[in-house]
C-alpha positions as a printed NumPy array, in Angstrom:
array([[-26.823,  14.795, -31.45 ],
       [-25.544,  15.273, -34.999],
       [-22.173,  13.813, -35.967],
       [-19.997,  16.194, -38.027],
       [-17.342,  15.348, -40.551],
       [-14.297,  17.359, -39.504],
       [-10.948,  16.444, -41.054],
       [ -7.418,  17.622, -40.419],
       [ -5.256,  18.359, -43.426],
       [ -3.406,  15.052, -42.89 ],
       [ -6.631,  13.07 , -42.554],
       [ -8.095,  14.787, -45.602],
       [ -5.058,  14.002, -47.798],
       [ -4.954,  10.418, -46.575],
       [ -8.628,   9.925, -47.272],
       [ -8.313,  11.541, -50.694],
       [ -5.328,   9.379, -51.647],
       [ -7.135,   6.21 , -50.552],
       [ -9.9  ,   6.762, -53.106],
       [ -7.794,   8.256, -55.896],
       [ -8.261,   5.199, -58.089],
       [-11.953,   5.051, -57.314],
       [-12.445,   8.691, -58.266],
       [-10.764,   8.151, -61.63 ],
       [-13.244,   5.389, -62.403],
       [-16.176,   7.349, -60.975],
       [-17.962,   6.191, -57.843],
       [-21.318,   5.902, -59.628],
       [-19.947,   4.02 , -62.634],
       [-20.494,   0.275, -62.58 ],
       [-17.673,  -2.129, -63.38 ],
       [-20.237,  -4.552, -64.782],
       [-23.907,  -4.599, -65.702],
       [-26.041,  -3.082, -62.928],
       [-27.911,  -5.436, -60.619],
       [-31.483,  -6.279, -61.414],
       [-33.788,  -3.483, -60.298],
       [-37.473,  -3.043, -59.623],
       [-37.862,  -4.193, -56.029],
       [-36.02 ,  -2.953, -52.98 ],
       [-33.632,  -5.383, -51.291],
       [-31.245,  -4.973, -48.381],
       [-28.632,  -7.178, -46.725],
       [-27.783,  -6.494, -43.08 ],
       [-24.548,  -7.967, -41.748],
       [-24.339,  -8.357, -37.951],
       [-20.693,  -8.963, -37.036],
       [-19.987, -10.401, -33.574],
       [-16.419,  -9.31 , -32.962],
       [-14.061, -11.418, -30.859],
       [-15.145, -14.88 , -31.83 ],
       [-18.673, -15.821, -30.699],
       [-18.914, -19.24 , -29.054],
       [-21.64 , -20.711, -31.238],
       [-21.309, -24.068, -29.412],
       [-23.518, -22.404, -26.77 ],
       [-25.583, -20.473, -29.274],
       [-27.258, -23.591, -30.673],
       [-27.128, -26.827, -28.619],
       [-28.363, -30.349, -29.409],
       [-31.282, -31.351, -27.211],
       [-31.662, -35.043, -28.095],
       [-30.409, -37.379, -25.349],
       [-27.245, -38.55 , -27.123],
       [-26.383, -35.147, -28.597],
       [-26.781, -33.287, -25.304],
       [-24.806, -35.953, -23.454],
       [-21.878, -35.532, -25.871],
       [-22.092, -31.765, -25.576],
       [-22.129, -31.843, -21.772],
       [-19.302, -34.417, -21.552],
       [-17.019, -32.261, -23.712],
       [-17.995, -28.874, -22.282],
       [-18.052, -29.885, -18.652],
       [-20.557, -29.104, -15.914],
       [-20.934, -25.384, -15.278],
       [-21.026, -26.071, -11.51 ],
       [-17.437, -27.309, -11.672],
       [-15.949, -24.733, -14.073],
       [-17.326, -26.183, -17.279],
       [-19.298, -24.375, -20.   ],
       [-22.338, -26.496, -20.668],
       [-25.752, -24.889, -20.375],
       [-28.412, -26.698, -18.394],
       [-30.744, -28.62 , -20.697],
       [-33.762, -27.091, -18.953],
       [-32.523, -23.552, -19.728],
       [-32.412, -24.009, -23.529],
       [-35.127, -22.562, -25.725],
       [-36.32 , -25.595, -27.693],
       [-36.834, -24.982, -31.442],
       [-39.919, -26.608, -32.895],
       [-39.302, -29.53 , -35.23 ],
       [-35.574, -30.075, -34.571],
       [-33.475, -31.499, -31.785],
       [-31.719, -28.232, -31.025],
       [-32.252, -25.399, -28.607],
       [-31.119, -21.777, -28.446],
       [-29.139, -20.109, -25.681],
       [-31.841, -18.849, -23.257],
       [-30.92 , -15.198, -23.923],
       [-31.666, -15.753, -27.612],
       [-35.195, -16.903, -26.853],
       [-36.739, -13.956, -28.793],
       [-35.432, -15.492, -32.027],
       [-37.521, -18.62 , -31.495],
       [-40.541, -16.618, -32.718],
       [-38.784, -15.952, -36.019],
       [-37.974, -19.663, -36.221],
       [-41.636, -20.579, -35.562],
       [-42.644, -18.281, -38.404],
       [-40.353, -20.297, -40.702],
       [-38.127, -17.277, -41.374],
       [-34.943, -18.207, -39.495],
       [-32.209, -20.327, -41.115],
       [-29.361, -21.769, -39.039],
       [-26.202, -22.459, -41.022],
       [-24.105, -25.127, -39.292],
       [-20.326, -25.204, -39.251],
       [-19.399, -22.419, -41.711],
       [-15.973, -20.848, -41.778],
       [-13.054, -19.484, -43.767],
       [-11.729, -21.929, -46.386],
       [ -9.544, -21.674, -49.483],
       [-11.199, -24.803, -50.947],
       [-13.109, -27.835, -49.705],
       [-10.772, -29.434, -47.16 ],
       [-10.677, -32.869, -45.605],
       [ -9.08 , -33.681, -42.263],
       [ -6.245, -35.479, -44.039],
       [ -5.596, -32.454, -46.248],
       [ -5.594, -30.164, -43.271],
       [ -3.053, -32.312, -41.415],
       [ -0.763, -33.104, -44.34 ],
       [ -0.874, -29.917, -46.381],
       [ -0.764, -26.716, -44.333],
       [ -0.943, -24.788, -47.612],
       [ -4.696, -25.466, -47.843],
       [ -5.378, -23.677, -44.55 ],
       [ -6.536, -20.074, -44.481],
       [ -3.781, -17.587, -43.729],
       [ -3.131, -17.09 , -40.   ],
       [ -5.958, -19.367, -38.906],
       [ -7.183, -18.607, -35.347],
       [ -5.963, -14.964, -35.526],
       [ -8.641, -12.379, -34.682],
       [ -7.588,  -9.711, -37.182],
       [ -6.944, -12.105, -40.036],
       [-10.135, -14.121, -39.595],
       [-12.275, -10.995, -39.228],
       [-10.755,  -9.73 , -42.5  ],
       [-11.371, -13.093, -44.214],
       [-14.992, -13.234, -43.147],
       [-15.535,  -9.7  , -44.396],
       [-13.622, -10.209, -47.661],
       [-14.21 , -13.912, -48.489],
       [-10.525, -14.079, -49.367],
       [ -8.496, -16.537, -47.284],
       [ -5.417, -17.327, -49.364],
       [ -3.812, -13.879, -49.449],
       [ -4.103, -10.575, -47.579],
       [ -7.475,  -9.085, -48.668],
       [ -7.667,  -5.665, -50.305],
       [-11.429,  -5.098, -50.101],
       [-14.636,  -6.662, -48.836],
       [-17.371,  -8.711, -50.467],
       [-20.022,  -6.104, -49.598],
       [-17.895,  -3.519, -51.354],
       [-17.396,  -5.749, -54.4  ],
       [-21.164,  -6.092, -54.699],
       [-21.372,  -2.304, -54.633],
       [-18.79 ,  -2.254, -57.452],
       [-21.413,  -3.949, -59.648],
       [-24.036,  -1.274, -58.988],
       [-24.42 ,   1.974, -60.872],
       [-26.651,   5.008, -60.821],
       [-26.871,   5.258, -57.051],
       [-27.388,   8.46 , -55.108],
       [-25.447,   7.44 , -52.008],
       [-22.908,   4.643, -51.405],
       [-24.485,   1.188, -51.438],
       [-22.796,  -0.04 , -48.269],
       [-23.468,   1.859, -45.06 ],
       [-21.722,   1.011, -41.801],
       [-23.219,   2.071, -38.487],
       [-20.178,   0.812, -36.568],
       [-17.121,   2.632, -37.942],
       [-14.785,   1.853, -40.808],
       [-14.414,  -1.762, -41.91 ],
       [-13.106,  -3.855, -44.775],
       [-16.503,  -5.332, -45.637],
       [-17.932,  -2.193, -47.217],
       [-14.99 ,  -1.103, -49.39 ],
       [-14.724,  -2.402, -52.928],
       [-12.165,  -2.052, -55.696],
       [-13.807,   1.071, -57.09 ],
       [-16.297,   2.052, -54.425],
       [-16.104,   2.994, -50.763],
       [-18.68 ,   2.513, -48.068],
       [-20.207,   5.239, -45.925],
       [-19.993,   5.45 , -42.104],
       [-22.841,   6.953, -40.099],
       [-23.166,   7.18 , -36.293],
       [-25.295,   4.833, -34.209],
       [-27.331,   7.791, -32.931],
       [-28.037,  11.324, -34.093],
       [-27.486,  12.657, -37.573],
       [-24.837,  12.846, -40.231],
       [-23.745,  16.197, -41.663],
       [-20.661,  18.06 , -42.804],
       [-19.841,  20.796, -40.349],
       [-20.709,  24.288, -41.596],
       [-23.369,  23.347, -44.121],
       [-26.27 ,  24.588, -42.013],
       [-25.98 ,  28.129, -43.367],
       [-26.509,  29.702, -46.754],
       [-23.47 ,  30.319, -49.046],
       [-23.745,  34.059, -48.58 ],
       [-23.095,  33.766, -44.844],
       [-20.866,  30.687, -44.752],
       [-17.356,  30.882, -46.234],
       [-16.867,  27.098, -45.674],
       [-19.887,  26.311, -47.866],
       [-18.674,  28.717, -50.556],
       [-15.16 ,  27.262, -50.557],
       [-16.423,  23.727, -50.822],
       [-18.831,  24.687, -53.627],
       [-16.035,  26.33 , -55.6  ],
       [-13.831,  23.262, -55.163],
       [-16.565,  20.892, -56.244],
       [-17.321,  22.917, -59.348],
       [-13.706,  23.411, -60.338],
       [-12.805,  19.859, -61.335],
       [ -9.221,  18.804, -61.828],
       [ -7.015,  16.582, -63.967],
       [ -4.796,  16.004, -60.904],
       [ -5.617,  12.568, -59.422],
       [ -5.331,  13.684, -55.82 ],
       [ -7.414,  16.766, -56.315],
       [-10.003,  14.776, -58.236],
       [-10.134,  12.329, -55.367],
       [-10.563,  15.164, -52.865],
       [-13.439,  16.566, -54.917],
       [-14.959,  13.109, -55.033],
       [-14.752,  12.743, -51.251],
       [-16.41 ,  16.097, -50.692],
       [-19.151,  15.483, -53.272],
       [-20.033,  12.117, -51.724],
       [-20.074,  13.586, -48.247],
       [-22.27 ,  16.529, -49.203],
       [-24.676,  14.356, -51.186],
       [-24.925,  11.702, -48.478],
       [-25.388,  14.359, -45.805],
       [-28.189,  16.07 , -47.615],
       [-30.098,  12.81 , -48.044],
       [-29.335,  10.982, -44.765],
       [-29.191,  13.686, -42.124],
       [-32.959,  14.408, -42.251],
       [-33.619,  10.686, -42.006],
       [-31.258,   9.97 , -39.12 ],
       [-32.348,  13.024, -37.113],
       [-36.02 ,  12.425, -37.763],
       [-38.482,  10.131, -36.043],
       [-39.264,   6.578, -37.072],
       [-42.568,   4.779, -37.021],
       [-40.832,   1.672, -35.625],
       [-38.82 ,   3.27 , -32.791],
       [-41.162,   1.854, -30.133],
       [-40.073,  -1.668, -31.073],
       [-36.637,  -0.863, -29.676],
       [-37.969,   0.677, -26.453],
       [-35.889,  -0.143, -23.387],
       [-32.929,  -1.402, -25.413],
       [-30.233,   1.13 , -24.576],
       [-27.266,  -0.642, -26.118],
       [-25.116,  -0.097, -29.173],
       [-26.459,  -2.986, -31.265],
       [-30.057,  -1.904, -30.794],
       [-29.143,   1.707, -31.651],
       [-27.304,   0.604, -34.797],
       [-30.225,  -1.523, -35.976],
       [-32.66 ,   1.27 , -35.241],
       [-30.589,   3.544, -37.499],
       [-30.741,   0.889, -40.199],
       [-34.493,   0.613, -39.785],
       [-34.759,   4.401, -40.231],
       [-32.839,   4.297, -43.485],
       [-34.881,   1.371, -44.77 ],
       [-38.098,   3.185, -43.898],
       [-36.91 ,   6.218, -45.877],
       [-35.531,   4.216, -48.82 ],
       [-37.668,   6.041, -51.364],
       [-36.604,   9.46 , -50.13 ],
       [-32.979,   8.364, -50.139],
       [-33.389,   6.953, -53.61 ],
       [-32.099,   3.486, -52.764],
       [-33.149,   0.364, -54.626],
       [-30.461,  -1.89 , -53.107],
       [-28.643,  -1.376, -49.836],
       [-26.132,  -3.237, -47.676],
       [-25.688,  -2.429, -44.012],
       [-22.97 ,  -3.394, -41.515],
       [-23.572,  -3.394, -37.772],
       [-21.601,  -5.054, -34.98 ],
       [-21.215,  -5.926, -31.323],
       [-17.868,  -6.61 , -29.714],
       [-16.735,  -8.449, -26.589],
       [-16.999, -12.077, -27.709],
       [-13.342, -12.903, -27.   ],
       [-14.372, -14.893, -23.939],
       [-11.132, -16.391, -22.591],
       [-12.584, -16.258, -19.088],
       [-15.965, -16.035, -17.364],
       [-17.649, -16.983, -20.616],
       [-21.029, -18.032, -19.252],
       [-21.69 , -14.654, -17.669],
       [-20.069, -12.566, -20.415],
       [-21.795, -14.304, -23.302],
       [-25.119, -14.141, -21.539],
       [-24.75 , -10.378, -21.136],
       [-23.973, -10.035, -24.866],
       [-26.77 , -12.321, -25.968],
       [-29.146, -10.36 , -23.731],
       [-28.499,  -7.548, -26.253],
       [-28.406,  -9.701, -29.409],
       [-31.674, -11.58 , -28.954],
       [-34.008,  -8.642, -28.346],
       [-32.224,  -6.333, -30.819],
       [-32.438,  -8.811, -33.732],
       [-36.057,  -9.593, -32.916],
       [-36.976,  -5.88 , -32.742],
       [-35.28 ,  -5.291, -36.088],
       [-37.106,  -8.193, -37.765],
       [-40.387,  -6.933, -36.332],
       [-39.553,  -3.48 , -37.688],
       [-39.208,  -4.894, -41.215],
       [-42.571,  -6.604, -40.785],
       [-44.226,  -3.417, -39.594],
       [-42.688,  -1.464, -42.483],
       [-43.944,  -4.049, -44.983],
       [-40.452,  -4.925, -46.213],
       [-39.77 ,  -8.223, -44.368],
       [-39.515, -10.029, -47.713],
       [-37.028,  -7.437, -48.943],
       [-34.546,  -7.483, -46.038],
       [-32.258, -10.347, -45.078],
       [-30.133, -10.202, -41.923],
       [-27.205, -12.536, -41.203],
       [-24.485, -12.966, -38.619],
       [-20.733, -13.247, -38.933],
       [-17.925, -13.609, -36.435],
       [-14.14 , -14.202, -36.378],
       [-14.615, -17.875, -35.58 ],
       [-16.328, -19.984, -32.934],
       [-14.537, -21.143, -29.836],
       [-13.187, -24.461, -28.557],
       [-15.746, -26.952, -27.283],
       [-13.376, -27.839, -24.49 ],
       [-13.25 , -25.206, -21.751],
       [-10.057, -23.276, -20.997],
       [ -8.864, -22.243, -17.579],
       [-10.85 , -19.441, -15.95 ],
       [-14.172, -20.591, -17.249],
       [-13.502, -19.492, -20.799],
       [-12.649, -20.971, -24.199],
       [-10.014, -20.537, -26.868],
       [-10.034, -19.546, -30.55 ],
       [-11.43 , -22.157, -32.883],
       [-12.743, -22.316, -36.49 ],
       [-16.04 , -23.422, -38.032],
       [-19.195, -22.186, -36.262],
       [-22.91 , -21.624, -36.629],
       [-24.705, -18.545, -37.924],
       [-28.169, -17.095, -38.343],
       [-29.871, -15.905, -41.555],
       [-33.353, -14.475, -41.235],
       [-35.922, -12.422, -43.116],
       [-39.267, -12.697, -44.769],
       [-37.782, -14.321, -47.911],
       [-35.783, -16.878, -45.917],
       [-36.769, -20.544, -45.929],
       [-36.345, -21.455, -42.278],
       [-34.504, -24.58 , -41.206],
       [-31.017, -25.897, -40.658],
       [-28.375, -25.962, -43.368],
       [-25.058, -27.762, -43.583],
       [-23.703, -30.516, -41.338],
       [-23.59 , -30.189, -37.561],
       [-20.151, -31.328, -36.239],
       [-19.786, -34.44 , -34.096],
       [-19.104, -33.136, -30.642],
       [-16.149, -35.382, -29.896],
       [-12.86 , -33.949, -28.725],
       [-10.196, -35.183, -31.095],
       [-12.964, -36.697, -33.243],
       [-13.475, -36.719, -37.008],
       [-14.474, -33.027, -37.187],
       [-11.908, -31.688, -34.726],
       [ -8.622, -30.422, -36.186],
       [ -7.026, -30.407, -32.736],
       [ -7.971, -32.181, -29.543],
       [ -9.907, -29.215, -28.059],
       [-12.95 , -29.127, -30.308],
       [-12.043, -26.916, -33.247],
       [-14.416, -27.763, -36.094],
       [-13.189, -28.141, -39.652],
       [-15.777, -26.106, -41.627],
       [-17.973, -28.044, -44.025],
       [-19.455, -24.858, -45.561],
       [-17.359, -21.887, -46.677],
       [-17.878, -18.152, -46.174],
       [-17.95 , -17.993, -49.989],
       [-20.917, -20.326, -50.215],
       [-22.894, -18.584, -47.496],
       [-22.077, -15.16 , -48.976],
       [-22.867, -16.199, -52.55 ],
       [-26.297, -17.437, -51.487],
       [-27.031, -14.044, -49.896],
       [-25.575, -12.151, -52.853],
       [-27.704, -14.161, -55.334],
       [-30.864, -13.241, -53.43 ],
       [-29.737,  -9.608, -53.354],
       [-29.53 ,  -9.601, -57.17 ],
       [-25.962, -10.434, -58.165],
       [-26.067, -12.376, -61.456],
       [-24.654, -15.888, -61.515],
       [-21.96 , -14.762, -63.931],
       [-20.807, -12.038, -61.539],
       [-20.6  , -14.129, -58.357],
       [-16.977, -14.986, -59.127],
       [-16.091, -11.303, -59.115],
       [-17.47 , -10.983, -55.604],
       [-16.208, -14.36 , -54.267],
       [-12.969, -15.2  , -56.115],
       [-12.666, -18.722, -54.663],
       [-16.285, -19.706, -55.209],
       [-15.574, -21.963, -58.176],
       [-13.492, -24.228, -55.955],
       [-16.639, -25.304, -54.036],
       [-19.272, -27.742, -55.299],
       [-22.237, -25.413, -54.725],
       [-22.768, -21.698, -54.742],
       [-26.233, -21.791, -53.199],
       [-27.01 , -23.153, -49.75 ],
       [-30.784, -22.946, -50.33 ],
       [-31.854, -20.341, -47.775],
       [-34.362, -18.839, -50.172],
       [-37.283, -20.605, -51.783]])
């Protein structure tokens, strides 16, 4: 089924006003030198909304590490959250195992193409436990809040309310593009909107077209009216913004609708996965497969899955979610391999925060802070990165007594590593990640 863009007068004016500044600059004009070109590259952000409990995503399997994990999490038979050691999918070469529902990702690990970033989170600057306790000013704004931490992960701005996202700020650096650089398959979000560019939203199934453009101008008054408006131009900022919105929509529709409504050579890889994350990633795979027809040399995609706010019944709820995540991510990676672009596509996860190591009442867990994330793709140098926290309640890595990890790697550092691979010049990284200079390293080493 094709999704149509149909706006009320109020929605149209609101949308036009929101991009008035962008239209004055010009959505295809770069703020800085364009990114390096020549080879296609894409970043795919997979956001796990609600706060994914990464303490059960990757679990230590050595005797001492698992014992500490089980002691803090409690036995699942008595209301605790620990996974049975025998259920974990052991990862070759390291003393860690994956949640059993994420077993499909072990194959990517065995190929040396999966990186696991330990204990990454929102930070304003490198922070010690003493600084956290004595100087609340160093903490990210509204720490442990869903909305604020989601915005800070998407923006890489933790010391003030963010205005735009780091995906959008990368797009600000690009010029000469035929459609917006950032494409969301999961609705509007902060991540894809920059200071002078806006992202594009497409549906997770079906096509993308502006209603009424299926007929010729002679038989379609809507088409004729839009065409006259687009050709008229205007010195009025709001009218110019409206023209800009319509031009982007028409251009994107003409290029993307045939792709999204067409068939894909990799659709069989997603067979049997009738869930929103798999559908979103299949749409992304379609657009990557048709990158030449679209005219894209660099693309950034945003997909998501919600439901990770597991305050109760976490073991069952997270399993059901990971039953979607594991197969969908594996199918998408296999799609990039089949399309011959595995080296050109890097996928990574984000989430509001992880959850407390200590269980909460009702078989759930509470909001926490630093957690673990995946980065994978053909160009990725597999392995573990960063420092795994000591699983001790009230211990040296716990900012409370419930197992909330003080991050040792920042969103800025993780994001800058991805952006550098994508093609952002070292001198432009500070424009994308404003706090990056506060950290000792801008590259975590995921890429060889």
